Coordinates of C-alpha atoms in Angstrom, one line a residue:
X5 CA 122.9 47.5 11.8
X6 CA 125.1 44.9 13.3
X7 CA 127.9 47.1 13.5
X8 CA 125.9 50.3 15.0
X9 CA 124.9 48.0 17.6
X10 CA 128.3 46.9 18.9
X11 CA 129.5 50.5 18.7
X12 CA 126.5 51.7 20.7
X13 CA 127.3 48.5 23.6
X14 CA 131.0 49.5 23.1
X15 CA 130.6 53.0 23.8
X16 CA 128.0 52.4 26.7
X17 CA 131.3 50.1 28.4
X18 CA 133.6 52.2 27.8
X19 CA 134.4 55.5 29.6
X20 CA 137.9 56.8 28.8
X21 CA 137.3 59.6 26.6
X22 CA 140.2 58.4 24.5
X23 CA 138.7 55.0 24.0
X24 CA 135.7 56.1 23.3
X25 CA 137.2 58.6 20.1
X26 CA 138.9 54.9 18.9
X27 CA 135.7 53.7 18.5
X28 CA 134.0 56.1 16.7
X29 CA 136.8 56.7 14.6
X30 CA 137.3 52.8 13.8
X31 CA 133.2 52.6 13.2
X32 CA 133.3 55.4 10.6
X33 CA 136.1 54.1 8.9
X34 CA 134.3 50.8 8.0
X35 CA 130.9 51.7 7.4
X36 CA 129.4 52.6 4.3
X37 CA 128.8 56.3 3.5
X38 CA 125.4 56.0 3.5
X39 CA 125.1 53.9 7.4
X40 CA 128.1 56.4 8.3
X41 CA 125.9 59.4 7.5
X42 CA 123.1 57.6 9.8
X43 CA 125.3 56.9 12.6
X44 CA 126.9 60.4 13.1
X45 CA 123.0 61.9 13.0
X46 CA 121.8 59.4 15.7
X47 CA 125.0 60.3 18.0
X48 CA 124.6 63.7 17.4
X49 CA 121.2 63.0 19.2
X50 CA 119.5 64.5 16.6
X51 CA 117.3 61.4 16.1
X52 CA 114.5 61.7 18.3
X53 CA 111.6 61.6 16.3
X54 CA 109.1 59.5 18.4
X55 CA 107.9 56.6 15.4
X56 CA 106.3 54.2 18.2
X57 CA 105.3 55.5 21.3
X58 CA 107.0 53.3 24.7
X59 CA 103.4 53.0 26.0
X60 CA 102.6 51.4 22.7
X61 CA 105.9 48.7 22.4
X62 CA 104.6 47.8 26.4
X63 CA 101.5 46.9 25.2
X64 CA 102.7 44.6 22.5
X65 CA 105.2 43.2 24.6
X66 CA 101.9 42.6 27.2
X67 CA 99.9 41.1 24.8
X68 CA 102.3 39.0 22.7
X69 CA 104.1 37.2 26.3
X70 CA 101.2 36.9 28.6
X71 CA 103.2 38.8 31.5
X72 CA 101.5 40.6 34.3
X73 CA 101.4 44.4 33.8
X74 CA 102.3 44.9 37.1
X75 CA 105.4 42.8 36.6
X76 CA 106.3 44.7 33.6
X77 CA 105.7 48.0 35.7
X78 CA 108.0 46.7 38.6
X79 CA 111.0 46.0 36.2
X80 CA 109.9 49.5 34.5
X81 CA 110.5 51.3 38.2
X82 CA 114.2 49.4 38.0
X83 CA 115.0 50.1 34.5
X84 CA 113.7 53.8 34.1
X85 CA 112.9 53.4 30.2
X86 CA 110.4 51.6 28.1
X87 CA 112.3 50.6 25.6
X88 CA 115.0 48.8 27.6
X89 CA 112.5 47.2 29.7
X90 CA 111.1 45.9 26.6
X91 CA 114.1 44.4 25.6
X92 CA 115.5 42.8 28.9
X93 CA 111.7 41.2 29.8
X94 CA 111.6 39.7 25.4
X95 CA 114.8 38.5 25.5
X96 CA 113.7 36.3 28.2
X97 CA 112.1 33.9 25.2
X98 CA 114.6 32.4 23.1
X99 CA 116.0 33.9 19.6
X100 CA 114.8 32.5 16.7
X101 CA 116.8 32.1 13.2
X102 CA 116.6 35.8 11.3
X103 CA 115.2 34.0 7.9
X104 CA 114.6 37.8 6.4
X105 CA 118.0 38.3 6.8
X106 CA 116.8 41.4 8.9
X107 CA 120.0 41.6 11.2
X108 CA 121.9 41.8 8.3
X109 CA 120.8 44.8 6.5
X110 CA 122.5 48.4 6.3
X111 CA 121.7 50.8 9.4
X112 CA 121.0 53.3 6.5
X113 CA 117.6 50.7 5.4
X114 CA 116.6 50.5 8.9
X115 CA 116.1 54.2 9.3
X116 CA 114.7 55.2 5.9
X117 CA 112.8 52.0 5.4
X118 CA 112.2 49.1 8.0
X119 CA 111.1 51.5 10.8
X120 CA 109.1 53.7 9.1
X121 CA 106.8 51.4 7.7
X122 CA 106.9 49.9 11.0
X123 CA 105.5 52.9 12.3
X124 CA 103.2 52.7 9.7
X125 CA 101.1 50.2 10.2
X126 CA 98.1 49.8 12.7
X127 CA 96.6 47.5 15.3
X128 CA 97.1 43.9 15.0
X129 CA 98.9 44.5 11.8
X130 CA 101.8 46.7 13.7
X131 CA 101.7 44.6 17.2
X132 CA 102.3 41.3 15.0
X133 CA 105.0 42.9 13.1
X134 CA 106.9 44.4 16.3
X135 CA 106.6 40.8 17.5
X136 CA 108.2 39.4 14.3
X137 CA 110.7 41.8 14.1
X138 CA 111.5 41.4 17.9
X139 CA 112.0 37.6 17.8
X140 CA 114.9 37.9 15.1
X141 CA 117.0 40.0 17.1
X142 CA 119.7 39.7 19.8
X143 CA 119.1 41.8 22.9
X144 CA 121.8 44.5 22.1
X145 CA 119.9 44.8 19.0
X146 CA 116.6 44.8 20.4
X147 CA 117.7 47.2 23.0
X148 CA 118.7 49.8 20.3
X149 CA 116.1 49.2 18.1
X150 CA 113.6 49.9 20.5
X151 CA 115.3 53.2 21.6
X152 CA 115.2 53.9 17.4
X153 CA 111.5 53.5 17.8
X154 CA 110.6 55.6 20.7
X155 CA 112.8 58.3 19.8
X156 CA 114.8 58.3 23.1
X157 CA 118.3 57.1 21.7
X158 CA 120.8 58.3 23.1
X159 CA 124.6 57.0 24.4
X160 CA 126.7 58.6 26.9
X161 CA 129.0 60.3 24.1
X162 CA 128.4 64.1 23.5
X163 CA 128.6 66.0 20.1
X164 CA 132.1 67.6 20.9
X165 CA 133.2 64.0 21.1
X166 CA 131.4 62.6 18.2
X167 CA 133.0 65.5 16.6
X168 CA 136.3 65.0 17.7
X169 CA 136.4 61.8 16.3
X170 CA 134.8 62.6 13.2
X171 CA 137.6 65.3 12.2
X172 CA 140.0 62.9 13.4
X173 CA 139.1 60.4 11.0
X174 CA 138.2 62.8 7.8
X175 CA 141.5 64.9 8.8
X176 CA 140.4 68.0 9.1
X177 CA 140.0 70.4 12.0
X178 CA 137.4 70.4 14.4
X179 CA 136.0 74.0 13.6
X180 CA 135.6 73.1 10.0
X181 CA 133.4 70.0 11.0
X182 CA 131.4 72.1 13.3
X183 CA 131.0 74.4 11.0
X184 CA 129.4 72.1 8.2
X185 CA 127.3 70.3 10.1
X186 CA 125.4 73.8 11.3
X187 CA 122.0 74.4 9.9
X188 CA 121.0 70.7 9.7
X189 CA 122.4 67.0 8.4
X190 CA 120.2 65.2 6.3
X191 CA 121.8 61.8 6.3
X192 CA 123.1 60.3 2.9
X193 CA 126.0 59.4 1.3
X194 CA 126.5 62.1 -0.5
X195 CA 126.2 64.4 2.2
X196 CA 128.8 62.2 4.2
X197 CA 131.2 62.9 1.1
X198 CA 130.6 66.3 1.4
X199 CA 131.1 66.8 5.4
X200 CA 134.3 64.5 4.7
X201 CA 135.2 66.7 1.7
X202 CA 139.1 67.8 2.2
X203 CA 138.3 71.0 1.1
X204 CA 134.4 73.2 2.0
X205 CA 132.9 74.8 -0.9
X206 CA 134.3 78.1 -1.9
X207 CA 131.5 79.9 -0.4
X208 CA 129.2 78.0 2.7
X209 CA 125.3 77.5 2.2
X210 CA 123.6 80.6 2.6
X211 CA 121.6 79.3 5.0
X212 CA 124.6 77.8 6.9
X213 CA 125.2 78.9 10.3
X214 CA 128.4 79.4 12.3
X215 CA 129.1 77.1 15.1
X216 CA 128.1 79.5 18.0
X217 CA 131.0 80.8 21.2
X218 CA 130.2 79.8 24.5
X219 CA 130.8 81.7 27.6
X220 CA 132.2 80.0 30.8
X221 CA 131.3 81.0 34.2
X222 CA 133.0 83.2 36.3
X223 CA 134.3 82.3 39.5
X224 CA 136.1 84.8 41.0
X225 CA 139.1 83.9 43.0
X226 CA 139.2 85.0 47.1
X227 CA 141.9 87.4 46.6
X228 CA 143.8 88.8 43.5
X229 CA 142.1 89.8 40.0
X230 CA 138.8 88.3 38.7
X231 CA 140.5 87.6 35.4
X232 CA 144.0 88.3 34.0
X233 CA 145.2 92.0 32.9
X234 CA 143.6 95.0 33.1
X235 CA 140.2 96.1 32.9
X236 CA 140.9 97.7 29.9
X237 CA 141.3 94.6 28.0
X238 CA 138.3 92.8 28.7
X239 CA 135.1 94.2 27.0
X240 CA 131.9 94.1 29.3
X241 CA 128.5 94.0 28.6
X242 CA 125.1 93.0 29.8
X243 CA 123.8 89.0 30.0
X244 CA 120.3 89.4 28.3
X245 CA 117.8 87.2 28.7
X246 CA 116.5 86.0 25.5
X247 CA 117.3 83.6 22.7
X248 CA 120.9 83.8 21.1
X249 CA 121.0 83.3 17.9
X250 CA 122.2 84.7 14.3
X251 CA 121.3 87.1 11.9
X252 CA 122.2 86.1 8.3
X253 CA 121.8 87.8 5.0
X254 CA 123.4 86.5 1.9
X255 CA 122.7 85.6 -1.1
X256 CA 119.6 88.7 -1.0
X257 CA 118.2 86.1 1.5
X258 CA 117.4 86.4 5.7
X259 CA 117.9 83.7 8.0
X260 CA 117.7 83.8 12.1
X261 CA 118.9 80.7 13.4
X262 CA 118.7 80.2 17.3
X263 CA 121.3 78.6 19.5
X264 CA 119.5 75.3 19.4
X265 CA 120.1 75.3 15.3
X266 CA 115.8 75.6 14.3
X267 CA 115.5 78.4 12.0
X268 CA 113.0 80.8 13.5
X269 CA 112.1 83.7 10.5
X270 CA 108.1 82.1 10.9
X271 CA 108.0 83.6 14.4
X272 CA 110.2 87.0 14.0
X273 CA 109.2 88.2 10.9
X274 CA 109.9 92.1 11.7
X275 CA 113.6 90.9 12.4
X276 CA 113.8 89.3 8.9
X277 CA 112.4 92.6 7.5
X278 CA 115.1 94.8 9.4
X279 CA 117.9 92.4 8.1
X280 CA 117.4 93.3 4.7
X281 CA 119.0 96.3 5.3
X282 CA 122.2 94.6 6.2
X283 CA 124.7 94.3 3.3
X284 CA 124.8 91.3 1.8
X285 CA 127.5 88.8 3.2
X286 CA 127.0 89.8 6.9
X287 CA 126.2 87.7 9.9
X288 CA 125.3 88.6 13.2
X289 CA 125.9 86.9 16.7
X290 CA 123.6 88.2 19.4
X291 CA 120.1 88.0 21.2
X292 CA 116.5 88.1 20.4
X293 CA 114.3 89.9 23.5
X294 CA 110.8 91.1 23.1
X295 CA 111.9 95.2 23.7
X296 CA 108.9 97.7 23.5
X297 CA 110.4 101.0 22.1
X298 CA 109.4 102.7 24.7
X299 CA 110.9 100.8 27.3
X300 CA 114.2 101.3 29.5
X301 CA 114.5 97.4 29.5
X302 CA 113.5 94.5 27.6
X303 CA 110.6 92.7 28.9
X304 CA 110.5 89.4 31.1
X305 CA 111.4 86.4 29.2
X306 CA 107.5 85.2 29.1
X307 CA 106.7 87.7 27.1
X308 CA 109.6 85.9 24.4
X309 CA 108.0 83.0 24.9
X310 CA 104.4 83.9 23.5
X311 CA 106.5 84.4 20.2
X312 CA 108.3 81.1 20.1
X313 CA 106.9 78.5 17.3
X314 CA 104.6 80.7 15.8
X315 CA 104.5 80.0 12.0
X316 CA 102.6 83.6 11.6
X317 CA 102.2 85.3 14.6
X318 CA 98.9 88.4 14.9
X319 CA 99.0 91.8 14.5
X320 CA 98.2 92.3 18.2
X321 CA 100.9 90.0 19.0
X322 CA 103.1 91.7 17.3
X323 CA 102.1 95.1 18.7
X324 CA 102.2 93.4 22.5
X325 CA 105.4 91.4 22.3
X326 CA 107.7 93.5 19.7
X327 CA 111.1 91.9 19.0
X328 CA 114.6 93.2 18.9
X329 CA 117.8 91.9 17.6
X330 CA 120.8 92.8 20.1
X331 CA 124.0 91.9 18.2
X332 CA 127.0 91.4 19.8
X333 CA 129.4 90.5 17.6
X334 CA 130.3 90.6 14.1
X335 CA 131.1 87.1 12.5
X336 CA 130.9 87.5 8.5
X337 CA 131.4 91.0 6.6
X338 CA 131.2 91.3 2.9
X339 CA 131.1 87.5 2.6
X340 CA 134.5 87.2 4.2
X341 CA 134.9 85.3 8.1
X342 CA 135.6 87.4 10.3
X343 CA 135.8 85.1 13.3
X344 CA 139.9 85.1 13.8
X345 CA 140.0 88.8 13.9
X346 CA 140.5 89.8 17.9
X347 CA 137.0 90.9 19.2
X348 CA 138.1 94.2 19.4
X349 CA 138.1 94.6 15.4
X350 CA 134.9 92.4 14.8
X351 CA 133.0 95.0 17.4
X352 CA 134.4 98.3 15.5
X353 CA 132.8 96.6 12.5
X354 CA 129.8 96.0 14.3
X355 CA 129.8 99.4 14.7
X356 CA 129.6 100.5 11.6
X357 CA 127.5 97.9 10.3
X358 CA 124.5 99.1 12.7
X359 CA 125.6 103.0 12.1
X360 CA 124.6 102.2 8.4
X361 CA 121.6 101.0 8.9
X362 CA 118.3 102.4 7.9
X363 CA 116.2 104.3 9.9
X364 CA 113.5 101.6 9.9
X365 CA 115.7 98.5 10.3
X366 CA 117.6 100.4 13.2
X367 CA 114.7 100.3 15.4
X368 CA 115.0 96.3 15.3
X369 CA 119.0 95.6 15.1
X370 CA 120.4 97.0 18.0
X371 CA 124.2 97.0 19.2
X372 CA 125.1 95.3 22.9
X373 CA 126.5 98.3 24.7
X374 CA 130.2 98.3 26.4
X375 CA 129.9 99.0 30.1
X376 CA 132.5 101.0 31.9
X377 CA 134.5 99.4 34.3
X378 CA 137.5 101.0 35.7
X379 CA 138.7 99.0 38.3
X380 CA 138.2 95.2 39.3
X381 CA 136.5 96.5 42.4
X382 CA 133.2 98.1 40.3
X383 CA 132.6 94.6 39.3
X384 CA 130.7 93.4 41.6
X385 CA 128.9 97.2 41.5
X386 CA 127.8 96.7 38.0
X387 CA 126.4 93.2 38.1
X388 CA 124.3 94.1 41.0
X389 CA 122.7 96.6 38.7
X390 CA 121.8 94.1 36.3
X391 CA 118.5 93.3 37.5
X392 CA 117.7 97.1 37.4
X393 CA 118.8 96.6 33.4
X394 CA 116.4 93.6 32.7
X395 CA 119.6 91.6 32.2
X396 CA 120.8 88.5 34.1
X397 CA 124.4 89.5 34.9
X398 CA 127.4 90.1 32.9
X399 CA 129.3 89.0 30.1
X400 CA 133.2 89.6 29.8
X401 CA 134.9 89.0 26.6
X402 CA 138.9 89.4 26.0
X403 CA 139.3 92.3 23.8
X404 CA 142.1 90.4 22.1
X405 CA 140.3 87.0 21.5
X406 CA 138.6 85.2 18.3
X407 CA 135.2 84.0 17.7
X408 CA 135.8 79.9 18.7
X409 CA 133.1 77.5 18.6
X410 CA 131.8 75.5 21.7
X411 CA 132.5 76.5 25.1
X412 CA 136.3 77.1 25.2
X413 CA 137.6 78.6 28.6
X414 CA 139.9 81.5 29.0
X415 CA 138.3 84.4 26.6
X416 CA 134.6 84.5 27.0
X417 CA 133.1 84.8 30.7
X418 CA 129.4 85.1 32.6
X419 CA 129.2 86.6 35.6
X420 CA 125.3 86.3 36.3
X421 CA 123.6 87.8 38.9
X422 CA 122.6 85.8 42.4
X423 CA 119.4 83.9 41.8
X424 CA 116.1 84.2 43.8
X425 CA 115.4 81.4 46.5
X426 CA 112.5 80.4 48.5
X427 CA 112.5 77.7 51.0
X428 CA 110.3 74.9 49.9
X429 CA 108.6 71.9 51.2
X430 CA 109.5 68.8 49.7
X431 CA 106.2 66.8 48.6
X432 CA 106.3 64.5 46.1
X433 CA 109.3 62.3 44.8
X434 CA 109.7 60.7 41.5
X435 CA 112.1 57.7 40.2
X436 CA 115.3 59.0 38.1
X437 CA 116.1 57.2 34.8
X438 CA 119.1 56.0 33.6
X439 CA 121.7 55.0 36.4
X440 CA 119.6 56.6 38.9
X441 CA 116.3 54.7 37.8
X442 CA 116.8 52.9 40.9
X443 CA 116.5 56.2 43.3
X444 CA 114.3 58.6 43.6
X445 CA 116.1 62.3 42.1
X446 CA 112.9 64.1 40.6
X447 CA 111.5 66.1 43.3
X448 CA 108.2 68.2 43.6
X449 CA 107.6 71.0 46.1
X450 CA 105.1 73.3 47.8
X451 CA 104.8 76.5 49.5
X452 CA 102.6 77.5 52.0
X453 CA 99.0 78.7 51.3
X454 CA 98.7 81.2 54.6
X455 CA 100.7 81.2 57.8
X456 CA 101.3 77.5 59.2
X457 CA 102.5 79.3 62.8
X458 CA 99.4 81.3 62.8
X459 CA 96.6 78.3 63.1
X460 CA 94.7 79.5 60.3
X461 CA 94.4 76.2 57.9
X462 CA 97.8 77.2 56.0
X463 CA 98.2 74.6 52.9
X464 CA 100.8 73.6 51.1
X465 CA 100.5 74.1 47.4
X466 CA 102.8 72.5 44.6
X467 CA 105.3 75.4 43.0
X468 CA 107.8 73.9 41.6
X469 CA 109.9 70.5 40.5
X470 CA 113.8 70.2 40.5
X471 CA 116.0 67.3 39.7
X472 CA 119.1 68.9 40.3
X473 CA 121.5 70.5 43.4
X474 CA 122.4 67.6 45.8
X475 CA 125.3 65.5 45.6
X476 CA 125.6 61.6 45.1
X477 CA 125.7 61.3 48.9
X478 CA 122.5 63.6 50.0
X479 CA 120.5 61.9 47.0
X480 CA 121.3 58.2 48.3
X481 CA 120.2 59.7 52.1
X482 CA 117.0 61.2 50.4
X483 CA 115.8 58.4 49.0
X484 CA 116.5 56.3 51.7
X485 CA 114.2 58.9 54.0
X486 CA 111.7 58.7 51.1
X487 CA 111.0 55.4 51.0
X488 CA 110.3 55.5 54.9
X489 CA 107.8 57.9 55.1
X490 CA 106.0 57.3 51.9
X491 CA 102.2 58.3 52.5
X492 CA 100.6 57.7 49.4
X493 CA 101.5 56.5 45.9
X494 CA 100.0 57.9 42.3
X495 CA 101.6 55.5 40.2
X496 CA 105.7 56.0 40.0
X497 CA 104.8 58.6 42.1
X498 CA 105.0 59.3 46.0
X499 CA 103.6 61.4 48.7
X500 CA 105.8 62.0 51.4
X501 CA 105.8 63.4 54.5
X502 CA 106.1 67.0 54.5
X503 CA 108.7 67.4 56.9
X504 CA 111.9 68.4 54.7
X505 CA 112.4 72.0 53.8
X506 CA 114.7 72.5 50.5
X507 CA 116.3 75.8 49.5
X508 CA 115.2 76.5 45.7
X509 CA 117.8 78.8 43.4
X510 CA 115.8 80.2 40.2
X511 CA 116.0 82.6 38.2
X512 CA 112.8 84.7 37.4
X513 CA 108.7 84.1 37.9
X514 CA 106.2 84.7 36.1
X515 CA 102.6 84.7 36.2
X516 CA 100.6 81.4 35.1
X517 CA 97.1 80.2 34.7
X518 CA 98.5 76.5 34.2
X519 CA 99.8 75.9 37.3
X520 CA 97.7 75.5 40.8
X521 CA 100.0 78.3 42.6
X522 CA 99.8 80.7 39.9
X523 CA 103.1 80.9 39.3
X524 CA 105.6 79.7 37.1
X525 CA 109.5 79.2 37.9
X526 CA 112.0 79.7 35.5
X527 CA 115.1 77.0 35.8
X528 CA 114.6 75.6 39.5
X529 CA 117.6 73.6 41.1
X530 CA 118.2 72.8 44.5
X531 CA 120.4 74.8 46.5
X532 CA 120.5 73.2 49.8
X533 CA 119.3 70.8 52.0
X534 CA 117.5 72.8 55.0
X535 CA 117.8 70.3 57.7
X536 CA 117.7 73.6 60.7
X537 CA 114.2 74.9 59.4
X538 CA 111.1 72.8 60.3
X539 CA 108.3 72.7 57.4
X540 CA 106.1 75.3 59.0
X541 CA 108.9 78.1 58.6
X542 CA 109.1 77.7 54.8
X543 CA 108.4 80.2 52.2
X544 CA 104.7 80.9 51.4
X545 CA 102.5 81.8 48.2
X546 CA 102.8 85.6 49.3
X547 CA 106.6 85.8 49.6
X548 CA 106.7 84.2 45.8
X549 CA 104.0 86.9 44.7
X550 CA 106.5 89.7 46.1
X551 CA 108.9 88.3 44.1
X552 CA 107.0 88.4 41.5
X553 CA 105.6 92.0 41.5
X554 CA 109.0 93.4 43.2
X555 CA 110.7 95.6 40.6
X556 CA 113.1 93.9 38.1

């Protein structure tokens, strides 16, 4: 545990990427399989199950030192996080000698063992082992214990990086490692052997997943070409709207993983019926969408969502929200990877993979259609139309290029569609966490309930929350502004002055009985600051319902 703890304050002070490779390479290298195993699932942020709740370590921490709560809620507002608040206000007491031996023991017995029967226990019983335990650490150990408990771990090191450095250190390539790790780690040392294993099992899991291709965005230049070559070699295609994932059958067995890596047969069960009509040893990349056969277009993406987590979903909400499979691309044929063929061969075999379908699975495994372009100038032509197509844009992929893993630029493009914006008024203001715990980044907005102009009691009604859009500079001015014309606080919360007006960028509505406007927005960001509009020439309610109810 020692050592994970000097890795994590290492890695948090250091912010070359090369440096911070070094040290993961140098920390797997010297742990034991079992604590390696442990320390690649943690920085793959993939521990965040929640074993003590932050509210819960506060209380302790209350009881056990005597401190105000409204001290501890002060240094909270400064910190942005329970768990290190925790740790900085403990630490405060002196260290005592570790007579268990506690800061000694393997990271792997800490995870499997010390903190879930930590998590176990109740009441007194739990708050007077917390304090135990708490007393025998330093406070970089504290600090990452604490994080452990409350599930909100996490160091400034993404999985390509963790990655990186874990192929560096095993020898192998970066793909390979990807690939293994898809479908799920479950810590061990025998499963660290087996990731670190110079050579993969003659055939993968056949559950196992391939690490999924990412597409860039698309930022066409002034003048000159969108992208390199002809039109000819690029194939084009809609951007749906759903949830990527893949289609596997092997083994005489279905899996549909989602982007995300969960494994989602529960909640598509017509798709895992269609899929046994694939031959065995295929896999499909492409996109789930709720698609009624009748319909021109796939339905809005809230319709999906009514199917997502369902462990057994109804009859009549199968019959209401019917799912397809749109596959893209073909990935595994006959049991053999087909991912370094050029796209151009993969989607001929896609081709003739869906052709052979049955009649009955063919109405839920669709192919992605290519879209004709003929010049660079009927680009812009056909993405406009993608909102007549129930798509959000388009997709260009090099004829010519492999299936890679992660977002790679060069081969794969997105060219989505302008976003819907509203003018909103800014409301409510919220602390950030991490380096911006200190200022005030999670904002909350309102439209207009009638016409302000008209004298007519116009309201401003919540209808939506961003965090993102404005640079470093505009958020330091905005919290400054914030903090003098504060009207009214609900704890970390304030009411402001409704005198800002905020462009909002979103991508689709949708109806919604949980939230006071009615309305639900789908991926809100900030898209400018508004300082030449006064609050009472913002959107309203009614130019959101047009939205809404406009033709897709």
């Amino acid at each position: 545990m020692q050592a994970f703890c000097r890795l994590f304050e290492q890695l948090d002070r250091t912010t070359a990427t090369g440096g911070r490779v070094e040290l993961l390479v140098g920390h797997f290298a010297q742990a034991a399989p079992a604590d390696a195993a442990w320390a690649l699932h943690c920085l793959l942020g993939r521990q965040r199950r929640r074993l003590i709740t932050g509210r819960r370590l506060r209380e302790i921490c209350l009881q056990a030192s005597g401190l105000p709560p409204w001290l501890f809620d002060e240094c909270h507002a400064q910190v942005g996080d329970s768990a290190e608040t925790v740790a900085l206000l403990w630490c405060q007491a002196a260290v005592v000698a570790d007579p268990q031996g506690l800061r000694q023991r393997p990271l792997h017995r800490w995870m499997e063992q010390i903190l879930p029967d930590l998590a176990a226990l109740e009441g007194s019983d739990q708050a007077a082992a917390v304090c135990t335990l708490w007393s025998q650490l330093e406070p970089g150990e504290l600090l990452v214990i604490n994080k452990l408990l409350t599930g909100g771990f996490r160091v400034g090191v993404g999985p390509g990086l963790v990655v990186r450095a874990l192929a560096r250190h095993g020898g192998l390539e970066e793909a390979d490692v990807h690939h293994r790790l898809m479908g799920g780690f479950s810590p061990g040392a025998e499963a660290w052997g087996a990731l670190l294993a110079s050579t993969g099992p003659d055939q993968p899991l056949a559950s196992r997943p391939f690490p999924f291709f990412l597409a860039s965005p698309l930022e066409p230049a002034a003048d000159g070409p969108p992208l390199p070559g002809l039109p000819a070699d690029w194939l084009v295609e809609w951007k749906w709207d759903g949830i990527r994932g893949q289609l596997i059958q092997r083994a005489g067995q279905t899996f549909l993983w989602s982007r995300g890596e969960e494994l989602i047969n529960p909640a598509f069960p017509e798709l895992v019926t269609a899929a046994a009509g694939l031959p065995d040893g295929t896999v499909l990349d492409g996109e789930v969408l709720v698609w009624p056969a009748a319909d021109r277009q796939p339905a809005p993406f809230h319709q999906l969502q009514r199917r997502l987590g369902r462990k057994a979903p109804g009859a009549r909400l199968l019959a209401d929200c019917p799912a397809v499979f749109v596959a893209y691309d073909l990935l595994e044929q006959g049991g053999d990877d087909w991912r370094q063929r050029p796209l151009q061969e993969r989607r001929q075999g896609l081709e003739g993979v869906i052709a052979a379908l049955p009649a009955a699975a063919a109405q839920r495994l669709h192919r992605s259609p290519a879209l004709a372009l003929a010049s660079w100038d009927d680009l812009e032509r056909l993405r406009s139309q993608a909102a007549a197509a129930g798509a959000e844009g388009l997709m260009l992929k090099a004829l010519a290029s492999p299936y890679l893993a992660g977002r790679r630029r060069g081969s794969w493009w997105k060219h989505k569609r302008e976003p819907y914006s509203l003018d909103a008024v800014l409301l409510y203001a919220q602390a950030g966490s991490g380096r911006r715990a200190n200022l005030f980044t999670d904002y909350t907005f309102g439209l207009w309930d009638g016409d302000p102009q008209a004298g007519d009691g116009a309201q401003l009604v919540t209808f939506a929350k961003a965090y993102s859009g404005l640079n470093d500079g505009e958020i330091r001015e905005l919290d400054r502004w914030i903090r003098r014309h504060t009207t009214d606080r609900f704890g970390p919360v304030r009411a402001v002055e409704p005198l800002q007006v905020f462009e909002l960028a979103f991508e689709g509505l949708q109806p919604s009985g949980r939230h006071r406007s009615g309305i639900a927005v789908r991926f809100p960001r900030i898209g400018r600051w508004r300082r030449d509009k006064p609050a009472a020439e913002a959107d309203s309610l009614a130019s959101a319902r047009a939205l809404l109810e406009a033709p897709r």
